């Protein structure tokens, strides 16, 4: 059997990092870990081919080659997924679809032959047995959320490693919290399931064996969702890293209460964690309460960010506007918070009702739902009727974006962030700073061609005088800021934002 694994294309959004990746000569930030994991569950003797369309186009010859096509996607990839399914069906191929989008919106893919809802560990074995007997069913629904202790080591070797700026591994799925807008807890549950330490070490060994060195994203919904297990994992991670001269640095996602556990932070520092994405959402307590995000109200949010930064972890965070409880001055309050917290990479989005979330169900009951979400909460499109006047909300949202990503504001935040990263274990390595060609590209684009070139050189100068040790990290931040600025310009100035506005 020849199986073609296809990962559809992402639109160009803040999360694509496209404008920053080109400096490094990379095509995508991360590989499609879902498909790499699914591949490892298929019979060993099947031939496999992976096409991540964010890295290279899907050719007709790829489709012709295959007996069976497996495609997985998140909601923002749905248009591309539909096209992939259409192309493969037009060539008479048997198409299997799964992943987070399919799991939450299974009814939207009638053309596919086999639809998988839920995690493949709980569905694929039955499909493979049915296929063997010649009686595969059109629909497979995971009867439960499987333990991760049976998840195999992903087939990292299938990915074209040098096209990505980071590799991914996963330690846990699920999150114990209950945020109203969150679909994670609907898809992956509220009881975080973890792999064993041995599984994680085996995955690191496998990645190491591919020759990969550098950034590894631990793609957990909440890395500290199961703190008891994480506390047991980290010493093994430190040991593994130290024994190999720290070949990987880690980034991950966690809830804000990470700041309440300094021994855990210290272990993360020692294990070489460099960045953590936090769901801060808003500095407004009433809005946090409305979102059922009590874990963010237990402690001063600015203090929490500062504590985490003091362990050498750059904080990246998600912010949301559009809650019913948002006051009129929400836009200024978000801008001030982002400025004071020194979070360079602030992902600000409009509240979005994702399918089947608690928020979705409430808004439906209140008659306020307008349409299905595109999944991209930064495109300025609302899929529900907000409390605040819609035009005011979109205008304020644009104001946040254009302020926080203006060059002066961004470079200052990046410098403040570098000042806060007091206990970094060792200078970060960065291809952007060490690879002469990559650095030359940055210097040319940001320091010569860009209209904000003066700000860039001022930033470089201040980095070299005050943060020489963190120079590589500073260069990376400059490249990322450029990506955010480019997109903000196309969103706001070229008026692409809010054009998809529902009426
Ligand atoms: C890493 C990650 C990213 C990376 C992308 C990495 C990549 N190349 O895929 C980045 C940071 C870029 C990203 C961005 C976004 N993401 Co994201 N992301 C994740 C995260 C944290 C982990 C993904 C992962 O690797 N999981 C590990 C694998 C093993 O799990 P899996 O993909 O679910 O695969 C399993 C099953 O789904 C199934 N399966 C998967 N594929 C297939 C295929 C077949 C054929 C079958 C049978 C089964 C199957 O089997 C696998 C094993 O059990 C998930 C959350 C999560 N827990 O998965 C969110 C998640 C996928 N992202 C999500 C969203 C919304 C986004 C954004 C739109 C963010 C935003 N709010 O704007 C952007 C979109 C990107 C863009 N350019 O616009 C949602 C998707 C919701 C949905 N219903 O589709 C998720 C679920 C979380 C969330 N609520 O934020 N994301
Ligand atoms: S903390 Fe994050 S992952 Fe957990 S429920 Fe809230 S939004 Fe979802």
PDB file of C-alpha atoms in Angstrom, residues 115 150 294 316:
ATOM      1  CA  UNK A 115     -13.937  10.599   8.178  1.00  0.00           C
ATOM      2  CA  UNK A 150       0.502   3.895  23.568  1.00  0.00           C
ATOM      3  CA  UNK A 294     -10.019  32.325  37.101  1.00  0.00           C
ATOM      4  CA  UNK A 316       4.806  35.312  24.178  1.00  0.00           C
TER       5      UNK A 316
END
